[in-house]
mmCIF file of C-alpha atoms in Angstrom:
data_model
loop_
_atom_site.group_PDB
_atom_site.id
_atom_site.type_symbol
_atom_site.label_atom_id
_atom_site.label_comp_id
_atom_site.label_asym_id
_atom_site.label_seq_id
_atom_site.Cartn_x
_atom_site.Cartn_y
_atom_site.Cartn_z
ATOM 1 C CA MET Y 16 -12.776 -53.564 -7.813
ATOM 2 C CA ARG Y 17 -9.089 -52.969 -8.452
ATOM 3 C CA LYS Y 18 -9.971 -50.767 -11.436
ATOM 4 C CA LEU Y 19 -12.389 -48.761 -9.296
ATOM 5 C CA TYR Y 20 -9.704 -48.353 -6.622
ATOM 6 C CA ILE Y 21 -7.179 -47.156 -9.212
ATOM 7 C CA LEU Y 22 -9.761 -44.745 -10.658
ATOM 8 C CA PHE Y 23 -10.539 -43.404 -7.171
ATOM 9 C CA THR Y 24 -6.807 -42.943 -6.549
ATOM 10 C CA PHE Y 25 -6.422 -40.940 -9.755
ATOM 11 C CA LEU Y 26 -9.425 -38.766 -8.865
ATOM 12 C CA ILE Y 27 -7.938 -37.952 -5.474
ATOM 13 C CA ALA Y 28 -4.594 -37.198 -7.114
ATOM 14 C CA GLY Y 29 -6.361 -34.901 -9.558
ATOM 15 C CA ILE Y 30 -8.105 -32.983 -6.782
ATOM 16 C CA THR Y 31 -4.819 -32.639 -4.925
ATOM 17 C CA ALA Y 32 -3.198 -31.254 -8.055
ATOM 18 C CA ILE Y 33 -5.909 -28.610 -8.396
ATOM 19 C CA VAL Y 34 -5.964 -27.510 -4.734
ATOM 20 C CA ALA Y 35 -2.286 -27.566 -3.881
ATOM 21 C CA GLN Y 36 0.410 -25.499 -2.300
ATOM 22 C CA PRO Y 37 1.382 -22.685 -4.683
ATOM 23 C CA THR Y 38 5.008 -21.952 -5.541
ATOM 24 C CA LEU Y 39 6.377 -18.480 -6.279
ATOM 25 C CA THR Y 40 8.969 -18.273 -9.062
ATOM 26 C CA GLN Y 41 10.662 -15.534 -11.017
ATOM 27 C CA ALA Y 42 8.272 -16.152 -13.921
ATOM 28 C CA ASN Y 43 5.059 -15.770 -11.888
ATOM 29 C CA PHE Y 44 6.232 -13.108 -9.412
ATOM 30 C CA VAL Y 45 8.521 -10.549 -11.078
ATOM 31 C CA HIS Y 46 6.818 -7.804 -13.082
ATOM 32 C CA THR Y 47 7.939 -6.536 -16.460
ATOM 33 C CA ILE Y 48 7.893 -2.971 -17.737
ATOM 34 C CA GLY Y 49 4.458 -1.915 -18.952
ATOM 35 C CA GLU Y 50 2.401 -4.047 -16.569
ATOM 36 C CA SER Y 51 -0.055 -2.552 -14.076
ATOM 37 C CA THR Y 52 -2.462 -3.680 -11.353
ATOM 38 C CA PHE Y 53 -5.731 -2.031 -10.291
ATOM 39 C CA TYR Y 54 -6.722 -2.112 -6.605
ATOM 40 C CA TYR Y 55 -9.750 -1.172 -4.551
ATOM 41 C CA LEU Y 56 -8.692 0.308 -1.206
ATOM 42 C CA ALA Y 57 -10.399 -0.981 1.945
ATOM 43 C CA ASP Y 58 -11.542 0.819 5.084
ATOM 44 C CA THR Y 59 -8.724 0.237 7.596
ATOM 45 C CA ASN Y 60 -11.027 1.154 10.506
ATOM 46 C CA THR Y 61 -13.351 -1.809 9.945
ATOM 47 C CA THR Y 62 -11.003 -4.424 8.480
ATOM 48 C CA THR Y 63 -8.567 -6.561 10.463
ATOM 49 C CA LEU Y 64 -5.988 -9.113 9.398
ATOM 50 C CA ASN Y 65 -7.323 -12.677 9.363
ATOM 51 C CA PRO Y 66 -5.241 -14.700 11.867
ATOM 52 C CA ALA Y 67 -5.427 -18.015 9.983
ATOM 53 C CA LEU Y 68 -2.004 -19.690 9.709
ATOM 54 C CA GLY Y 69 -0.852 -23.106 8.554
ATOM 55 C CA ALA Y 70 -1.764 -25.404 5.698
ATOM 56 C CA ASN Y 71 -5.069 -25.593 3.828
ATOM 57 C CA VAL Y 72 -6.766 -22.863 5.894
ATOM 58 C CA ILE Y 73 -9.502 -20.374 4.997
ATOM 59 C CA PHE Y 74 -8.746 -16.652 4.795
ATOM 60 C CA ASP Y 75 -12.175 -15.086 5.353
ATOM 61 C CA TYR Y 76 -12.420 -11.494 4.095
ATOM 62 C CA THR Y 77 -16.050 -11.622 2.977
ATOM 63 C CA THR Y 78 -17.051 -8.567 5.039
ATOM 64 C CA VAL Y 79 -14.323 -6.112 3.981
ATOM 65 C CA ASP Y 80 -15.676 -2.572 3.491
ATOM 66 C CA ALA Y 81 -14.576 -0.315 0.653
ATOM 67 C CA LEU Y 82 -12.869 3.001 1.368
ATOM 68 C CA GLY Y 83 -14.383 4.518 -1.761
ATOM 69 C CA ILE Y 84 -11.141 5.119 -3.661
ATOM 70 C CA SER Y 85 -8.925 3.015 -5.895
ATOM 71 C CA GLN Y 86 -5.256 2.775 -6.776
ATOM 72 C CA THR Y 87 -3.309 1.563 -9.788
ATOM 73 C CA ASP Y 88 0.259 0.300 -9.481
ATOM 74 C CA PHE Y 89 2.434 0.821 -12.561
ATOM 75 C CA TYR Y 90 5.696 -0.941 -13.409
ATOM 76 C CA VAL Y 91 7.746 1.423 -15.530
ATOM 77 C CA ASP Y 92 11.177 1.791 -17.083
ATOM 78 C CA PRO Y 93 13.518 3.315 -14.460
ATOM 79 C CA ALA Y 94 14.977 5.507 -17.206
ATOM 80 C CA SER Y 95 11.603 7.271 -17.477
ATOM 81 C CA THR Y 96 11.717 8.445 -13.840
ATOM 82 C CA ALA Y 97 13.456 11.457 -12.319
ATOM 83 C CA GLY Y 98 15.565 9.202 -10.075
ATOM 84 C CA ALA Y 99 16.972 7.064 -12.882
ATOM 85 C CA ALA Y 100 20.578 8.207 -12.378
ATOM 86 C CA ASP Y 101 20.528 7.038 -8.746
ATOM 87 C CA PHE Y 102 19.484 3.477 -9.616
ATOM 88 C CA PRO Y 103 21.468 2.359 -12.682
ATOM 89 C CA THR Y 104 21.131 -1.371 -11.886
ATOM 90 C CA ALA Y 105 17.311 -1.399 -11.564
ATOM 91 C CA ASP Y 106 15.282 -3.502 -14.010
ATOM 92 C CA TYR Y 107 11.976 -1.770 -13.300
ATOM 93 C CA CYS Y 108 10.375 0.845 -11.065
ATOM 94 C CA GLU Y 109 7.055 0.646 -9.222
ATOM 95 C CA LYS Y 110 4.832 3.720 -8.744
ATOM 96 C CA THR Y 111 1.132 4.461 -8.241
ATOM 97 C CA ASN Y 112 -1.412 6.849 -9.712
ATOM 98 C CA LEU Y 113 -1.952 8.442 -6.263
ATOM 99 C CA GLY Y 114 1.219 10.500 -6.406
ATOM 100 C CA ASP Y 115 4.372 11.179 -8.361
ATOM 101 C CA THR Y 116 6.932 11.322 -5.541
ATOM 102 C CA ASN Y 117 7.127 7.696 -4.320
ATOM 103 C CA PHE Y 118 9.062 5.079 -6.293
ATOM 104 C CA ILE Y 119 10.515 1.610 -5.579
ATOM 105 C CA TYR Y 120 13.408 0.396 -7.755
ATOM 106 C CA SER Y 121 13.940 -3.350 -8.207
ATOM 107 C CA LYS Y 122 16.322 -5.816 -9.831
ATOM 108 C CA SER Y 123 15.660 -9.519 -10.405
ATOM 109 C CA ASN Y 124 17.705 -12.671 -10.838
ATOM 110 C CA VAL Y 125 16.553 -16.210 -11.555
ATOM 111 C CA ASP Y 126 16.677 -17.071 -7.844
ATOM 112 C CA SER Y 127 15.735 -13.762 -6.184
ATOM 113 C CA LEU Y 128 14.210 -10.278 -6.401
ATOM 114 C CA PHE Y 129 16.023 -7.300 -4.882
ATOM 115 C CA THR Y 130 15.000 -3.768 -3.977
ATOM 116 C CA VAL Y 131 17.944 -1.497 -4.753
ATOM 117 C CA GLY Y 132 16.343 1.608 -3.275
ATOM 118 C CA PHE Y 133 13.369 3.917 -3.124
ATOM 119 C CA ILE Y 134 12.286 7.549 -3.268
ATOM 120 C CA ALA Y 135 9.709 8.640 -0.681
ATOM 121 C CA ASP Y 136 8.149 11.955 0.305
ATOM 122 C CA ILE Y 137 8.302 11.931 4.119
ATOM 123 C CA VAL Y 138 6.275 14.532 5.991
ATOM 124 C CA GLY Y 139 8.628 16.956 7.736
ATOM 125 C CA PHE Y 140 11.706 15.918 5.720
ATOM 126 C CA GLY Y 141 10.713 16.172 2.091
ATOM 127 C CA VAL Y 142 11.827 13.776 -0.625
ATOM 128 C CA VAL Y 143 14.251 11.123 0.655
ATOM 129 C CA THR Y 144 16.303 8.956 -1.714
ATOM 130 C CA ALA Y 145 17.466 5.629 -0.255
ATOM 131 C CA LYS Y 146 20.163 3.849 -2.276
ATOM 132 C CA TYR Y 147 21.404 0.376 -1.353
ATOM 133 C CA ASP Y 148 22.224 -1.179 -4.697
ATOM 134 C CA ALA Y 149 25.689 -2.205 -3.403
ATOM 135 C CA ASP Y 150 24.054 -4.224 -0.590
ATOM 136 C CA PRO Y 151 20.414 -4.605 -1.721
ATOM 137 C CA GLU Y 152 17.376 -5.876 0.125
ATOM 138 C CA THR Y 153 16.178 -9.353 -0.875
ATOM 139 C CA VAL Y 154 12.395 -9.092 -1.064
ATOM 140 C CA MET Y 155 11.803 -12.613 -2.451
ATOM 141 C CA LYS Y 156 13.725 -15.821 -3.143
ATOM 142 C CA PHE Y 157 12.771 -18.383 -5.774
ATOM 143 C CA PRO Y 158 11.305 -20.907 -5.636
ATOM 144 C CA PHE Y 159 9.337 -19.987 -2.501
ATOM 145 C CA ASN Y 160 6.760 -22.297 -0.910
ATOM 146 C CA TYR Y 161 4.695 -22.603 2.250
ATOM 147 C CA GLY Y 162 7.057 -23.099 5.196
ATOM 148 C CA ASP Y 163 9.957 -21.235 3.569
ATOM 149 C CA PHE Y 164 11.468 -18.190 5.274
ATOM 150 C CA TYR Y 165 14.660 -16.136 5.290
ATOM 151 C CA THR Y 166 16.241 -13.041 6.833
ATOM 152 C CA ASP Y 167 18.394 -10.596 4.890
ATOM 153 C CA ASN Y 168 20.496 -7.597 5.928
ATOM 154 C CA TYR Y 169 20.975 -4.588 3.658
ATOM 155 C CA SER Y 170 22.647 -1.183 3.838
ATOM 156 C CA GLY Y 171 23.157 1.997 1.865
ATOM 157 C CA THR Y 172 22.817 5.764 1.873
ATOM 158 C CA PHE Y 173 19.879 8.091 2.531
ATOM 159 C CA ASP Y 174 19.929 11.461 0.758
ATOM 160 C CA VAL Y 175 17.718 14.485 1.370
ATOM 161 C CA ASN Y 176 17.722 18.114 0.302
ATOM 162 C CA TYR Y 177 17.593 20.314 3.410
ATOM 163 C CA SER Y 178 16.693 23.925 2.555
ATOM 164 C CA GLY Y 179 18.633 23.664 -0.692
ATOM 165 C CA ILE Y 180 21.620 21.829 0.818
ATOM 166 C CA PRO Y 181 22.102 18.175 -0.252
ATOM 167 C CA VAL Y 182 22.716 15.977 2.798
ATOM 168 C CA SER Y 183 23.612 12.273 2.955
ATOM 169 C CA THR Y 184 23.883 9.707 5.731
ATOM 170 C CA ASN Y 185 24.322 5.944 5.988
ATOM 171 C CA GLY Y 186 21.697 3.436 7.048
ATOM 172 C CA GLU Y 187 21.151 -0.284 7.429
ATOM 173 C CA GLY Y 188 18.225 -2.618 7.818
ATOM 174 C CA ASN Y 189 16.944 -6.166 7.827
ATOM 175 C CA VAL Y 190 13.956 -7.957 6.378
ATOM 176 C CA THR Y 191 12.323 -11.261 7.326
ATOM 177 C CA VAL Y 192 10.074 -12.969 4.786
ATOM 178 C CA ALA Y 193 7.954 -16.051 5.487
ATOM 179 C CA ALA Y 194 5.319 -18.079 3.657
ATOM 180 C CA ASP Y 195 3.352 -18.825 6.820
ATOM 181 C CA ALA Y 196 0.038 -20.071 5.416
ATOM 182 C CA TRP Y 197 -1.769 -21.306 2.343
ATOM 183 C CA GLY Y 198 -5.376 -22.139 1.559
ATOM 184 C CA ARG Y 199 -8.575 -20.560 0.259
ATOM 185 C CA LEU Y 200 -9.101 -16.796 0.060
ATOM 186 C CA ASP Y 201 -12.737 -15.676 0.361
ATOM 187 C CA LEU Y 202 -13.686 -12.112 -0.663
ATOM 188 C CA PRO Y 203 -16.997 -10.201 -0.843
ATOM 189 C CA PHE Y 204 -19.625 -11.022 -3.479
ATOM 190 C CA ALA Y 205 -18.854 -14.785 -3.366
ATOM 191 C CA THR Y 206 -15.409 -14.292 -4.906
ATOM 192 C CA SER Y 207 -13.092 -17.122 -3.876
ATOM 193 C CA PHE Y 208 -9.622 -18.421 -4.779
ATOM 194 C CA ASP Y 209 -8.030 -21.700 -3.768
ATOM 195 C CA SER Y 210 -4.283 -22.452 -3.640
ATOM 196 C CA VAL Y 211 -3.406 -19.014 -2.241
ATOM 197 C CA VAL Y 212 -0.174 -18.491 -0.299
ATOM 198 C CA ARG Y 213 0.209 -15.861 2.428
ATOM 199 C CA ILE Y 214 3.543 -13.994 2.471
ATOM 200 C CA ARG Y 215 4.496 -11.956 5.545
ATOM 201 C CA ARG Y 216 7.338 -9.434 5.236
ATOM 202 C CA VAL Y 217 8.705 -7.538 8.250
ATOM 203 C CA GLU Y 218 11.192 -4.700 7.687
ATOM 204 C CA HIS Y 219 13.290 -2.573 10.023
ATOM 205 C CA ALA Y 220 15.828 0.077 8.989
ATOM 206 C CA VAL Y 221 17.712 2.824 10.833
ATOM 207 C CA THR Y 222 19.703 5.758 9.466
ATOM 208 C CA ASP Y 223 22.750 7.287 11.093
ATOM 209 C CA THR Y 224 22.568 10.781 12.555
ATOM 210 C CA ILE Y 225 22.170 13.383 9.811
ATOM 211 C CA PHE Y 226 24.555 16.341 10.018
ATOM 212 C CA ILE Y 227 23.429 19.593 8.393
ATOM 213 C CA PRO Y 228 26.481 21.775 7.590
ATOM 214 C CA PHE Y 229 26.988 25.536 7.773
ATOM 215 C CA PRO Y 230 25.077 27.820 7.964
ATOM 216 C CA PHE Y 231 22.597 25.572 9.840
ATOM 217 C CA ASN Y 232 25.047 23.387 11.817
ATOM 218 C CA LEU Y 233 22.305 20.988 12.892
ATOM 219 C CA GLU Y 234 22.140 17.345 13.884
ATOM 220 C CA ILE Y 235 19.040 15.362 12.913
ATOM 221 C CA LEU Y 236 18.607 12.266 15.041
ATOM 222 C CA PRO Y 237 18.447 8.835 13.349
ATOM 223 C CA ILE Y 238 15.229 7.902 11.567
ATOM 224 C CA THR Y 239 13.761 4.432 12.151
ATOM 225 C CA ILE Y 240 11.655 2.841 9.418
ATOM 226 C CA ASP Y 241 9.381 -0.112 10.257
ATOM 227 C CA ALA Y 242 6.974 -1.915 7.966
ATOM 228 C CA ILE Y 243 4.830 -5.042 7.927
ATOM 229 C CA VAL Y 244 3.354 -6.298 4.656
ATOM 230 C CA VAL Y 245 1.029 -9.315 4.509
ATOM 231 C CA SER Y 246 0.023 -10.362 0.993
ATOM 232 C CA TYR Y 247 -2.024 -13.162 -0.534
ATOM 233 C CA TYR Y 248 -0.768 -14.572 -3.845
ATOM 234 C CA LYS Y 249 -2.205 -17.037 -6.330
ATOM 235 C CA PRO Y 250 0.586 -17.475 -8.905
ATOM 236 C CA SER Y 251 -1.716 -18.704 -11.670
ATOM 237 C CA HIS Y 252 -3.881 -15.596 -11.200
ATOM 238 C CA GLY Y 253 -1.128 -13.010 -11.700
ATOM 239 C CA LYS Y 254 2.107 -11.554 -10.383
ATOM 240 C CA SER Y 255 0.531 -9.064 -7.995
ATOM 241 C CA PRO Y 256 -1.084 -10.068 -4.700
ATOM 242 C CA ILE Y 257 -4.857 -10.407 -4.754
ATOM 243 C CA LEU Y 258 -5.032 -8.774 -1.325
ATOM 244 C CA SER Y 259 -2.416 -6.890 0.726
ATOM 245 C CA PHE Y 260 -2.179 -5.325 4.189
ATOM 246 C CA ILE Y 261 0.559 -2.673 4.355
ATOM 247 C CA GLU Y 262 1.522 -0.795 7.502
ATOM 248 C CA GLY Y 263 4.558 1.439 7.939
ATOM 249 C CA THR Y 264 5.944 4.085 10.283
ATOM 250 C CA TYR Y 265 8.803 6.583 10.346
ATOM 251 C CA GLN Y 266 10.026 7.338 13.876
ATOM 252 C CA GLN Y 267 12.559 9.727 15.335
ATOM 253 C CA ASP Y 268 13.634 9.908 18.976
ATOM 254 C CA GLY Y 269 10.789 7.547 19.912
ATOM 255 C CA ALA Y 270 8.071 9.648 18.260
ATOM 256 C CA VAL Y 271 6.170 8.757 15.083
ATOM 257 C CA ILE Y 272 6.779 11.440 12.460
ATOM 258 C CA ALA Y 273 4.846 9.760 9.631
ATOM 259 C CA SER Y 274 2.799 6.605 9.214
ATOM 260 C CA ASN Y 275 0.499 4.880 6.795
ATOM 261 C CA LYS Y 276 -1.859 1.907 6.697
ATOM 262 C CA THR Y 277 -3.295 0.566 3.464
ATOM 263 C CA ILE Y 278 -5.428 -2.441 2.548
ATOM 264 C CA ALA Y 279 -5.600 -3.091 -1.190
ATOM 265 C CA CYS Y 280 -7.662 -5.693 -3.051
ATOM 266 C CA GLN Y 281 -7.951 -6.462 -6.760
ATOM 267 C CA TYR Y 282 -11.659 -7.288 -6.421
ATOM 268 C CA PRO Y 283 -14.722 -5.182 -5.446
ATOM 269 C CA LEU Y 284 -15.439 -4.674 -1.749
ATOM 270 C CA LEU Y 285 -18.635 -4.044 0.205
ATOM 271 C CA ALA Y 286 -20.579 -0.801 0.704
ATOM 272 C CA THR Y 287 -20.665 0.288 -2.923
ATOM 273 C CA ASP Y 288 -24.428 0.759 -3.400
ATOM 274 C CA VAL Y 289 -26.460 2.916 -5.794
ATOM 275 C CA LYS Y 290 -26.563 5.941 -3.453
ATOM 276 C CA GLU Y 291 -22.793 5.825 -2.988
ATOM 277 C CA TYR Y 292 -22.331 5.549 -6.731
ATOM 278 C CA GLU Y 293 -24.506 8.630 -7.341
ATOM 279 C CA LEU Y 294 -22.773 10.598 -4.572
ATOM 280 C CA SER Y 295 -19.368 9.626 -5.927
ATOM 281 C CA ASN Y 296 -20.235 10.944 -9.384
ATOM 282 C CA SER Y 297 -21.406 14.339 -8.043
ATOM 283 C CA LEU Y 298 -18.666 14.912 -5.451
ATOM 284 C CA ASN Y 299 -15.795 17.291 -6.193
ATOM 285 C CA LEU Y 300 -12.841 18.356 -4.039
ATOM 286 C CA TYR Y 301 -10.983 21.384 -5.415
ATOM 287 C CA PRO Y 302 -8.285 22.576 -5.455
ATOM 288 C CA ASN Y 303 -6.449 19.344 -4.804
ATOM 289 C CA PRO Y 304 -3.604 19.768 -3.844
ATOM 290 C CA THR Y 305 -4.779 22.594 -1.614
ATOM 291 C CA GLN Y 306 -3.941 26.227 -2.354
ATOM 292 C CA ASN Y 307 -3.263 28.799 0.371
ATOM 293 C CA GLY Y 308 -4.439 26.331 3.009
ATOM 294 C CA GLN Y 309 -7.897 25.944 1.481
ATOM 295 C CA SER Y 310 -9.950 23.440 -0.474
ATOM 296 C CA GLU Y 311 -13.686 23.254 -1.215
ATOM 297 C CA LEU Y 312 -15.920 20.180 -1.082
ATOM 298 C CA ILE Y 313 -18.962 20.215 -3.378
ATOM 299 C CA PHE Y 314 -21.617 17.529 -3.825
ATOM 300 C CA ASN Y 315 -25.145 17.316 -5.197
ATOM 301 C CA ILE Y 316 -27.911 15.219 -3.611
ATOM 302 C CA GLU Y 317 -31.496 14.652 -4.719
ATOM 303 C CA ASN Y 318 -33.191 14.872 -1.302
ATOM 304 C CA THR Y 319 -32.472 16.435 2.099
ATOM 305 C CA ALA Y 320 -30.389 14.015 4.171
ATOM 306 C CA ASN Y 321 -28.268 13.656 7.295
ATOM 307 C CA ALA Y 322 -24.687 14.580 6.476
ATOM 308 C CA LYS Y 323 -21.293 14.367 8.120
ATOM 309 C CA VAL Y 324 -18.006 15.581 6.634
ATOM 310 C CA GLU Y 325 -14.754 14.607 8.361
ATOM 311 C CA LEU Y 326 -11.082 15.265 7.719
ATOM 312 C CA LEU Y 327 -8.894 12.189 8.334
ATOM 313 C CA ASN Y 328 -5.143 11.669 8.541
ATOM 314 C CA ASN Y 329 -3.367 8.961 6.545
ATOM 315 C CA LEU Y 330 -4.119 6.408 9.297
ATOM 316 C CA GLY Y 331 -7.843 6.985 8.867
ATOM 317 C CA GLN Y 332 -8.099 8.823 12.198
ATOM 318 C CA THR Y 333 -10.473 11.800 12.427
ATOM 319 C CA ILE Y 334 -8.651 15.135 12.734
ATOM 320 C CA SER Y 335 -11.728 17.340 12.647
ATOM 321 C CA THR Y 336 -15.419 17.311 11.791
ATOM 322 C CA ILE Y 337 -16.025 19.826 9.007
ATOM 323 C CA TYR Y 338 -19.820 19.580 9.179
ATOM 324 C CA GLN Y 339 -22.516 17.497 10.852
ATOM 325 C CA GLY Y 340 -26.215 18.129 10.319
ATOM 326 C CA GLN Y 341 -28.752 18.384 7.505
ATOM 327 C CA ALA Y 342 -27.614 18.660 3.900
ATOM 328 C CA ASN Y 343 -30.108 20.313 1.580
ATOM 329 C CA SER Y 344 -31.315 18.876 -1.693
ATOM 330 C CA GLY Y 345 -29.236 20.215 -4.546
ATOM 331 C CA VAL Y 346 -25.690 21.559 -4.374
ATOM 332 C CA ASN Y 347 -23.877 21.628 -1.011
ATOM 333 C CA LYS Y 348 -20.528 23.390 -0.466
ATOM 334 C CA PHE Y 349 -18.090 23.183 2.466
ATOM 335 C CA GLU Y 350 -14.806 25.021 2.951
ATOM 336 C CA ILE Y 351 -11.917 22.924 4.305
ATOM 337 C CA ASN Y 352 -9.181 24.882 6.081
ATOM 338 C CA THR Y 353 -5.832 23.066 6.101
ATOM 339 C CA SER Y 354 -3.562 25.988 6.995
ATOM 340 C CA SER Y 355 -2.623 24.450 10.365
ATOM 341 C CA LEU Y 356 -1.797 21.002 8.932
ATOM 342 C CA SER Y 357 1.587 19.609 7.926
ATOM 343 C CA SER Y 358 2.007 18.885 4.232
ATOM 344 C CA GLY Y 359 1.104 15.342 3.272
ATOM 345 C CA VAL Y 360 -1.762 12.990 2.413
ATOM 346 C CA TYR Y 361 -5.165 13.329 4.099
ATOM 347 C CA PHE Y 362 -8.686 12.062 3.389
ATOM 348 C CA VAL Y 363 -12.090 13.735 3.362
ATOM 349 C CA ASN Y 364 -14.838 11.372 4.513
ATOM 350 C CA VAL Y 365 -18.413 12.187 3.428
ATOM 351 C CA LEU Y 366 -21.401 10.353 4.955
ATOM 352 C CA ILE Y 367 -24.871 11.010 3.524
ATOM 353 C CA ASP Y 368 -27.415 8.843 5.367
ATOM 354 C CA ASN Y 369 -26.018 5.331 4.762
ATOM 355 C CA ALA Y 370 -23.761 6.273 1.855
ATOM 356 C CA LYS Y 371 -20.057 6.867 2.456
ATOM 357 C CA ILE Y 372 -17.442 8.260 0.073
ATOM 358 C CA THR Y 373 -13.806 9.052 0.836
ATOM 359 C CA ARG Y 374 -11.575 11.296 -1.241
ATOM 360 C CA LYS Y 375 -7.820 11.770 -0.991
ATOM 361 C CA LEU Y 376 -6.653 15.343 -0.262
ATOM 362 C CA ILE Y 377 -3.069 16.512 -0.749
ATOM 363 C CA VAL Y 378 -2.013 19.315 1.592
ATOM 364 C CA GLU Y 379 0.926 21.410 0.386
#
């Protein structure tokens, strides 16, 4: 009996070792140059953040719908980017295949990972370069386990080119990071991961007033940047989160001037059926970026079907309905007029019966 008891004890210990709280370290969290991660983007209109918190919980995302587009994150040598001179201390730079104007520059130590700045194309302001390598933002501390949290303050300069005149102002911010849950992550198509930790990061930053010199002699009110990022990590699976919810806004004088919401998952999501696959292969959006405020949507379908074409902003909200009615069998063409829109990222949503495809559209 004693031997059976000891054996049972070892079996329980073995199970505990397999399904256990994960720990984030420099080795399993920090990327190296040359790595990349592929993501499927989810429909932010139909997907909400699972509220499960605590230990050994279940994160149920089995019904997440696909947006119809994907994204690849690349980790590159900072020296290969246009902003290399502004971030001499960075170890690597993160960018995506969805654009060539947004970059995040990072530096790592054994016990922490820092963001030393970023370059972002903000609607209405153009390309903004934020540099805080002298007082960087701590985006992760190592080791980091469930129940750990910290708050960090950072500061630096924000540079922008205003009508050919370089302008700089100071800014400061704070970030709070917490490992507030761990457990099992369930995704569509019976994909499941145990020992997953949920990391919640909340950021807030404010610039000083921006002064535009002669001949403009303008004052631009402070810009407030807010972001919430909730990510699910399994260290033994890889350095990137399996699933992330990212939401950010730029505000000025109490009004939102730019915003974005993204849900990214490394594994396939729902609503990718045969009809959607066929529609995706035949659909073309050109020119993209737009030219002279115009772009043309073309797709080919086998049979007459109910169709709806919508133009969405970067929050997934409908700006206008381009077409709603019957689409004929064969080639269908629709003109998209963007002349009244601000430059930035938009989406064209195409629904053919039960099939839905979304394409990114850059308005210049």
